[in-house]
Each structure stands twice: as structure tokens, then as C-alpha cells.
PDB file of N, CA and C in Angstrom:
ATOM      1  N   UNK A  19     -35.247  61.207 119.024  1.00 95.00           N
ATOM      2  CA  UNK A  19     -34.588  60.895 120.543  1.00 95.00           C
ATOM      3  C   UNK A  19     -34.591  62.353 121.462  1.00 95.00           C
ATOM      4  N   UNK A  20     -33.882  61.702 122.650  1.00 96.00           N
ATOM      5  CA  UNK A  20     -34.153  62.151 124.049  1.00 96.00           C
ATOM      6  C   UNK A  20     -32.629  63.307 123.748  1.00 96.00           C
ATOM      7  N   UNK A  21     -31.695  62.825 123.234  1.00 97.00           N
ATOM      8  CA  UNK A  21     -30.958  63.630 123.221  1.00 97.00           C
ATOM      9  C   UNK A  21     -30.948  65.424 121.788  1.00 97.00           C
ATOM     10  N   UNK A  22     -31.333  64.636 120.853  1.00 97.00           N
ATOM     11  CA  UNK A  22     -32.426  65.679 120.006  1.00 97.00           C
ATOM     12  C   UNK A  22     -33.147  66.848 120.399  1.00 97.00           C
ATOM     13  N   UNK A  23     -33.765  66.083 121.067  1.00 96.00           N
ATOM     14  CA  UNK A  23     -35.018  67.298 122.004  1.00 96.00           C
ATOM     15  C   UNK A  23     -34.467  67.964 122.621  1.00 96.00           C
ATOM     16  N   UNK A  24     -33.461  67.787 123.594  1.00 96.00           N
ATOM     17  CA  UNK A  24     -32.628  68.252 124.385  1.00 96.00           C
ATOM     18  C   UNK A  24     -31.796  69.635 123.972  1.00 96.00           C
ATOM     19  N   UNK A  25     -31.372  69.200 122.973  1.00 96.00           N
ATOM     20  CA  UNK A  25     -30.657  70.000 122.146  1.00 96.00           C
ATOM     21  C   UNK A  25     -31.974  71.392 121.411  1.00 96.00           C
ATOM     22  N   UNK A  26     -33.039  70.645 121.012  1.00 96.00           N
ATOM     23  CA  UNK A  26     -33.763  71.854 120.490  1.00 96.00           C
ATOM     24  C   UNK A  26     -34.253  72.884 121.262  1.00 96.00           C
ATOM     25  N   UNK A  27     -34.671  71.790 122.979  1.00 95.00           N
ATOM     26  CA  UNK A  27     -35.020  73.128 123.785  1.00 95.00           C
ATOM     27  C   UNK A  27     -33.935  74.365 124.065  1.00 95.00           C
ATOM     28  N   UNK A  28     -32.748  73.353 124.154  1.00 95.00           N
ATOM     29  CA  UNK A  28     -31.647  74.693 124.167  1.00 95.00           C
ATOM     30  C   UNK A  28     -31.792  75.584 123.229  1.00 95.00           C
ATOM     31  N   UNK A  29     -31.662  75.304 122.267  1.00 95.00           N
ATOM     32  CA  UNK A  29     -32.130  76.348 121.345  1.00 95.00           C
ATOM     33  C   UNK A  29     -32.691  77.130 121.113  1.00 95.00           C
ATOM     34  N   UNK A  30     -34.166  76.678 121.537  1.00 95.00           N
ATOM     35  CA  UNK A  30     -35.213  77.882 121.869  1.00 95.00           C
ATOM     36  C   UNK A  30     -34.671  78.318 122.787  1.00 95.00           C
ATOM     37  N   UNK A  31     -34.198  78.276 123.887  1.00 94.00           N
ATOM     38  CA  UNK A  31     -34.194  78.738 124.696  1.00 94.00           C
ATOM     39  C   UNK A  31     -33.222  80.309 124.857  1.00 94.00           C
ATOM     40  N   UNK A  32     -32.447  80.137 123.907  1.00 95.00           N
ATOM     41  CA  UNK A  32     -31.174  81.288 123.699  1.00 95.00           C
ATOM     42  C   UNK A  32     -31.579  82.411 123.514  1.00 95.00           C
ATOM     43  N   UNK A  33     -30.787  83.152 124.007  1.00 94.00           N
ATOM     44  CA  UNK A  33     -31.068  85.058 123.723  1.00 94.00           C
ATOM     45  C   UNK A  33     -29.731  85.161 123.395  1.00 94.00           C
ATOM     46  N   UNK A  34     -29.980  86.327 123.606  1.00 94.00           N
ATOM     47  CA  UNK A  34     -28.313  87.251 123.244  1.00 94.00           C
ATOM     48  C   UNK A  34     -27.978  88.019 124.104  1.00 94.00           C
ATOM     49  N   UNK A  35     -28.683  87.860 125.507  1.00 95.00           N
ATOM     50  CA  UNK A  35     -28.682  88.170 126.626  1.00 95.00           C
ATOM     51  C   UNK A  35     -27.469  87.098 126.647  1.00 95.00           C
ATOM     52  N   UNK A  36     -28.112  85.828 126.836  1.00 93.00           N
ATOM     53  CA  UNK A  36     -26.901  84.417 127.125  1.00 93.00           C
ATOM     54  C   UNK A  36     -25.547  84.131 126.455  1.00 93.00           C
ATOM     55  N   UNK A  37     -25.940  84.683 125.255  1.00 96.00           N
ATOM     56  CA  UNK A  37     -24.562  84.433 124.580  1.00 96.00           C
ATOM     57  C   UNK A  37     -24.021  86.162 124.692  1.00 96.00           C
ATOM     58  N   UNK A  38     -24.149  86.702 125.252  1.00 96.00           N
ATOM     59  CA  UNK A  38     -23.359  87.923 125.876  1.00 96.00           C
ATOM     60  C   UNK A  38     -22.793  87.836 126.996  1.00 96.00           C
ATOM     61  N   UNK A  39     -23.630  86.907 128.109  1.00 96.00           N
ATOM     62  CA  UNK A  39     -22.684  86.292 129.444  1.00 96.00           C
ATOM     63  C   UNK A  39     -21.828  85.431 129.493  1.00 96.00           C
ATOM     64  N   UNK A  40     -22.220  84.714 128.486  1.00 96.00           N
ATOM     65  CA  UNK A  40     -21.903  83.231 128.367  1.00 96.00           C
ATOM     66  C   UNK A  40     -20.124  83.287 127.550  1.00 96.00           C
ATOM     67  N   UNK A  41     -20.354  83.948 126.449  1.00 97.00           N
ATOM     68  CA  UNK A  41     -18.847  83.759 125.770  1.00 97.00           C
ATOM     69  C   UNK A  41     -18.226  82.434 125.402  1.00 97.00           C
ATOM     70  N   UNK A  42     -18.845  81.255 124.960  1.00 97.00           N
ATOM     71  CA  UNK A  42     -18.254  80.258 125.085  1.00 97.00           C
ATOM     72  C   UNK A  42     -19.269  79.245 124.394  1.00 97.00           C
ATOM     73  N   UNK A  43     -18.359  78.173 124.149  1.00 98.00           N
ATOM     74  CA  UNK A  43     -18.679  77.145 123.079  1.00 98.00           C
ATOM     75  C   UNK A  43     -18.373  75.875 123.523  1.00 98.00           C
ATOM     76  N   UNK A  44     -19.620  75.301 123.490  1.00 98.00           N
ATOM     77  CA  UNK A  44     -19.016  74.006 124.447  1.00 98.00           C
ATOM     78  C   UNK A  44     -19.498  72.925 123.332  1.00 98.00           C
ATOM     79  N   UNK A  45     -18.251  71.777 123.622  1.00 98.00           N
ATOM     80  CA  UNK A  45     -18.101  70.686 122.176  1.00 98.00           C
ATOM     81  C   UNK A  45     -18.660  69.431 123.222  1.00 98.00           C
ATOM     82  N   UNK A  46     -19.863  68.659 122.533  1.00 98.00           N
ATOM     83  CA  UNK A  46     -20.341  67.636 123.365  1.00 98.00           C
ATOM     84  C   UNK A  46     -19.800  65.887 122.735  1.00 98.00           C
ATOM     85  N   UNK A  47     -19.047  65.293 122.637  1.00 98.00           N
ATOM     86  CA  UNK A  47     -18.859  63.872 122.251  1.00 98.00           C
ATOM     87  C   UNK A  47     -19.489  63.187 123.009  1.00 98.00           C
ATOM     88  N   UNK A  48     -20.781  62.519 122.638  1.00 98.00           N
ATOM     89  CA  UNK A  48     -21.520  61.317 122.854  1.00 98.00           C
ATOM     90  C   UNK A  48     -21.124  60.264 122.659  1.00 98.00           C
ATOM     91  N   UNK A  49     -21.770  58.769 123.234  1.00 98.00           N
ATOM     92  CA  UNK A  49     -21.232  57.795 123.527  1.00 98.00           C
ATOM     93  C   UNK A  49     -22.717  57.250 123.351  1.00 98.00           C
ATOM     94  N   UNK A  50     -23.365  56.265 123.043  1.00 97.00           N
ATOM     95  CA  UNK A  50     -24.599  55.549 122.913  1.00 97.00           C
ATOM     96  C   UNK A  50     -25.531  56.097 121.863  1.00 97.00           C
ATOM     97  N   UNK A  51     -26.992  55.546 122.571  1.00 94.00           N
ATOM     98  CA  UNK A  51     -27.480  56.373 121.361  1.00 94.00           C
ATOM     99  C   UNK A  51     -27.407  57.721 121.117  1.00 94.00           C
ATOM    100  N   UNK A  52     -27.891  58.206 119.892  1.00 95.00           N
ATOM    101  CA  UNK A  52     -27.377  58.758 119.496  1.00 95.00           C
ATOM    102  C   UNK A  52     -26.513  59.570 119.537  1.00 95.00           C
ATOM    103  N   UNK A  53     -25.243  59.396 119.484  1.00 97.00           N
ATOM    104  CA  UNK A  53     -23.852  59.358 119.901  1.00 97.00           C
ATOM    105  C   UNK A  53     -23.541  60.406 119.154  1.00 97.00           C
ATOM    106  N   UNK A  54     -21.960  60.639 119.149  1.00 98.00           N
ATOM    107  CA  UNK A  54     -21.670  61.770 118.154  1.00 98.00           C
ATOM    108  C   UNK A  54     -20.674  63.146 118.801  1.00 98.00           C
ATOM    109  N   UNK A  55     -20.934  63.736 117.403  1.00 98.00           N
ATOM    110  CA  UNK A  55     -20.244  65.270 117.938  1.00 98.00           C
ATOM    111  C   UNK A  55     -21.798  66.307 117.986  1.00 98.00           C
ATOM    112  N   UNK A  56     -21.985  66.809 119.309  1.00 98.00           N
ATOM    113  CA  UNK A  56     -22.987  67.905 119.307  1.00 98.00           C
ATOM    114  C   UNK A  56     -22.678  69.542 120.095  1.00 98.00           C
ATOM    115  N   UNK A  57     -23.011  70.565 119.922  1.00 98.00           N
ATOM    116  CA  UNK A  57     -22.106  71.535 120.654  1.00 98.00           C
ATOM    117  C   UNK A  57     -23.073  71.852 120.706  1.00 98.00           C
ATOM    118  N   UNK A  58     -23.311  73.324 121.662  1.00 97.00           N
ATOM    119  CA  UNK A  58     -23.299  74.493 121.969  1.00 97.00           C
ATOM    120  C   UNK A  58     -22.855  75.340 122.218  1.00 97.00           C
ATOM    121  N   UNK A  59     -23.576  76.441 121.061  1.00 97.00           N
ATOM    122  CA  UNK A  59     -22.939  78.043 121.029  1.00 97.00           C
ATOM    123  C   UNK A  59     -23.127  79.109 121.098  1.00 97.00           C
ATOM    124  N   UNK A  60     -22.302  79.660 122.567  1.00 97.00           N
ATOM    125  CA  UNK A  60     -22.751  81.071 123.184  1.00 97.00           C
ATOM    126  C   UNK A  60     -22.025  81.946 123.336  1.00 97.00           C
ATOM    127  N   UNK A  61     -21.164  81.864 121.784  1.00 96.00           N
ATOM    128  CA  UNK A  61     -20.268  82.821 121.644  1.00 96.00           C
ATOM    129  C   UNK A  61     -20.484  83.851 120.168  1.00 96.00           C
ATOM    130  N   UNK A  62     -21.141  83.152 118.888  1.00 93.00           N
ATOM    131  CA  UNK A  62     -21.488  83.835 117.699  1.00 93.00           C
ATOM    132  C   UNK A  62     -22.947  84.355 118.015  1.00 93.00           C
ATOM    133  N   UNK A  63     -22.843  85.581 117.004  1.00 92.00           N
ATOM    134  CA  UNK A  63     -24.233  86.233 117.471  1.00 92.00           C
ATOM    135  C   UNK A  63     -25.762  85.042 117.326  1.00 92.00           C
ATOM    136  N   UNK A  64     -26.183  85.106 118.524  1.00 92.00           N
ATOM    137  CA  UNK A  64     -27.365  84.563 118.443  1.00 92.00           C
ATOM    138  C   UNK A  64     -27.615  83.081 118.649  1.00 92.00           C
ATOM    139  N   UNK A  65     -26.499  82.501 119.114  1.00 96.00           N
ATOM    140  CA  UNK A  65     -26.459  81.281 119.945  1.00 96.00           C
ATOM    141  C   UNK A  65     -26.720  80.322 119.154  1.00 96.00           C
ATOM    142  N   UNK A  66     -26.054  78.816 118.912  1.00 96.00           N
ATOM    143  CA  UNK A  66     -26.620  77.830 117.952  1.00 96.00           C
ATOM    144  C   UNK A  66     -26.536  76.487 118.765  1.00 96.00           C
ATOM    145  N   UNK A  67     -27.362  75.773 118.686  1.00 97.00           N
ATOM    146  CA  UNK A  67     -26.936  74.339 119.245  1.00 97.00           C
ATOM    147  C   UNK A  67     -27.262  73.424 118.096  1.00 97.00           C
ATOM    148  N   UNK A  68     -26.934  71.843 118.269  1.00 96.00           N
ATOM    149  CA  UNK A  68     -26.951  70.880 117.294  1.00 96.00           C
ATOM    150  C   UNK A  68     -26.133  69.907 117.514  1.00 96.00           C
ATOM    151  N   UNK A  69     -26.287  69.057 115.831  1.00 97.00           N
ATOM    152  CA  UNK A  69     -25.225  68.309 115.579  1.00 97.00           C
ATOM    153  C   UNK A  69     -24.185  68.299 114.676  1.00 97.00           C
ATOM    154  N   UNK A  70     -23.031  67.778 115.317  1.00 98.00           N
ATOM    155  CA  UNK A  70     -22.221  68.404 114.177  1.00 98.00           C
ATOM    156  C   UNK A  70     -20.823  68.887 115.517  1.00 98.00           C
ATOM    157  N   UNK A  71     -19.629  69.881 114.190  1.00 97.00           N
ATOM    158  CA  UNK A  71     -18.812  70.130 114.983  1.00 97.00           C
ATOM    159  C   UNK A  71     -19.453  71.775 115.092  1.00 97.00           C
ATOM    160  N   UNK A  72     -19.195  72.444 116.445  1.00 97.00           N
ATOM    161  CA  UNK A  72     -19.751  73.714 116.399  1.00 97.00           C
ATOM    162  C   UNK A  72     -19.233  74.795 115.400  1.00 97.00           C
ATOM    163  N   UNK A  73     -19.417  75.729 114.402  1.00 94.00           N
ATOM    164  CA  UNK A  73     -19.463  76.611 113.868  1.00 94.00           C
ATOM    165  C   UNK A  73     -18.036  77.429 114.155  1.00 94.00           C
ATOM    166  N   UNK A  74     -16.823  77.446 115.453  1.00 95.00           N
ATOM    167  CA  UNK A  74     -16.451  78.065 115.625  1.00 95.00           C
ATOM    168  C   UNK A  74     -15.326  77.033 116.651  1.00 95.00           C
ATOM    169  N   UNK A  75     -14.534  77.154 116.794  1.00 97.00           N
ATOM    170  CA  UNK A  75     -13.376  76.049 118.036  1.00 97.00           C
ATOM    171  C   UNK A  75     -14.341  76.232 118.992  1.00 97.00           C
ATOM    172  N   UNK A  76     -14.422  74.942 119.610  1.00 98.00           N
ATOM    173  CA  UNK A  76     -14.481  74.841 121.272  1.00 98.00           C
ATOM    174  C   UNK A  76     -13.615  75.822 122.787  1.00 98.00           C
ATOM    175  N   UNK A  77     -14.013  76.255 123.454  1.00 98.00           N
ATOM    176  CA  UNK A  77     -13.859  76.175 124.460  1.00 98.00           C
ATOM    177  C   UNK A  77     -13.407  74.911 125.281  1.00 98.00           C
ATOM    178  N   UNK A  78     -14.680  74.564 125.228  1.00 98.00           N
ATOM    179  CA  UNK A  78     -15.098  73.754 126.384  1.00 98.00           C
ATOM    180  C   UNK A  78     -15.147  72.258 125.481  1.00 98.00           C
ATOM    181  N   UNK A  79     -14.456  70.870 125.587  1.00 98.00           N
ATOM    182  CA  UNK A  79     -15.499  69.658 125.206  1.00 98.00           C
ATOM    183  C   UNK A  79     -14.947  68.583 126.391  1.00 98.00           C
ATOM    184  N   UNK A  80     -16.665  68.245 125.969  1.00 98.00           N
ATOM    185  CA  UNK A  80     -17.035  66.938 127.353  1.00 98.00           C
ATOM    186  C   UNK A  80     -17.287  65.569 126.519  1.00 98.00           C
ATOM    187  N   UNK A  81     -16.893  65.234 127.073  1.00 98.00           N
ATOM    188  CA  UNK A  81     -16.809  63.283 126.389  1.00 98.00           C
ATOM    189  C   UNK A  81     -18.146  62.634 127.876  1.00 98.00           C
ATOM    190  N   UNK A  82     -19.170  62.507 127.151  1.00 98.00           N
ATOM    191  CA  UNK A  82     -20.164  60.948 128.606  1.00 98.00           C
ATOM    192  C   UNK A  82     -20.887  60.428 127.750  1.00 98.00           C
ATOM    193  N   UNK A  83     -21.988  60.013 128.066  1.00 98.00           N
ATOM    194  CA  UNK A  83     -22.910  59.011 127.006  1.00 98.00           C
ATOM    195  C   UNK A  83     -24.227  59.722 126.652  1.00 98.00           C
ATOM    196  N   UNK A  84     -24.548  59.203 126.203  1.00 97.00           N
ATOM    197  CA  UNK A  84     -25.870  60.076 125.447  1.00 97.00           C
ATOM    198  C   UNK A  84     -26.858  59.932 126.749  1.00 97.00           C
ATOM    199  N   UNK A  85     -27.380  59.270 127.481  1.00 97.00           N
ATOM    200  CA  UNK A  85     -27.698  58.923 128.791  1.00 97.00           C
ATOM    201  C   UNK A  85     -27.565  60.090 129.797  1.00 97.00           C
ATOM    202  N   UNK A  86     -26.323  60.542 130.376  1.00 97.00           N
ATOM    203  CA  UNK A  86     -25.440  61.205 131.237  1.00 97.00           C
ATOM    204  C   UNK A  86     -26.222  62.673 130.638  1.00 97.00           C
ATOM    205  N   UNK A  87     -25.611  62.940 129.117  1.00 97.00           N
ATOM    206  CA  UNK A  87     -26.008  64.239 129.280  1.00 97.00           C
ATOM    207  C   UNK A  87     -27.428  64.713 129.450  1.00 97.00           C
ATOM    208  N   UNK A  88     -28.608  63.775 128.802  1.00 96.00           N
ATOM    209  CA  UNK A  88     -29.940  63.883 128.894  1.00 96.00           C
ATOM    210  C   UNK A  88     -30.233  64.133 130.970  1.00 96.00           C
ATOM    211  N   UNK A  89     -29.493  63.351 131.562  1.00 96.00           N
ATOM    212  CA  UNK A  89     -29.837  63.562 133.261  1.00 96.00           C
ATOM    213  C   UNK A  89     -29.297  65.000 133.403  1.00 96.00           C
ATOM    214  N   UNK A  90     -28.001  65.343 132.853  1.00 94.00           N
ATOM    215  CA  UNK A  90     -27.188  66.995 133.295  1.00 94.00           C
ATOM    216  C   UNK A  90     -28.513  67.883 132.536  1.00 94.00           C
ATOM    217  N   UNK A  91     -28.782  67.730 131.538  1.00 90.00           N
ATOM    218  CA  UNK A  91     -29.892  69.034 131.225  1.00 90.00           C
ATOM    219  C   UNK A  91     -31.155  68.998 131.839  1.00 90.00           C
ATOM    220  N   UNK A  92     -31.439  67.788 132.435  1.00 87.00           N
ATOM    221  CA  UNK A  92     -32.933  67.897 132.546  1.00 87.00           C
ATOM    222  C   UNK A  92     -33.119  67.861 134.563  1.00 87.00           C
TER     223      UNK A  92
END
């Protein structure tokens, strides 16, 4: 789906430079299609993104619809 594809693209774009510069973990509580908890970890070595809770505590938690999430990142 669109949410999973967006996270796949985000994961592919990660670099150590982004992780060093950002140092943040973002958790998304999405409603609607492909809803649930998703995350972007730009704090841990190499960074990561995907479905579920982040591997470390989130610095920011955002709640929105899946459709709005996809719009925000495209």
C-alpha cells in the first residue's frame, strides 16, 4: 500500500549523515487504511523505518490519517 511504499522509500534514502544531523525518532499513529504504529528512527546507527514501535523511545509522536501521512511525504 501507499504507506508501506512511503516507508520503503524513506528507509532507502537514509544515511549516516541524516542520522547524525537529525538525532530524532518519530512515531506515527496512523488511522484508516494501513493504520497502526509506524516509525522513522534517525537516532540509532544507520537509521531505520517501518511498521511497529520504534526500537528506542520516540522523541515525537504524531497522530494522523494514513492519507494525510502519504500527502505529507509526497
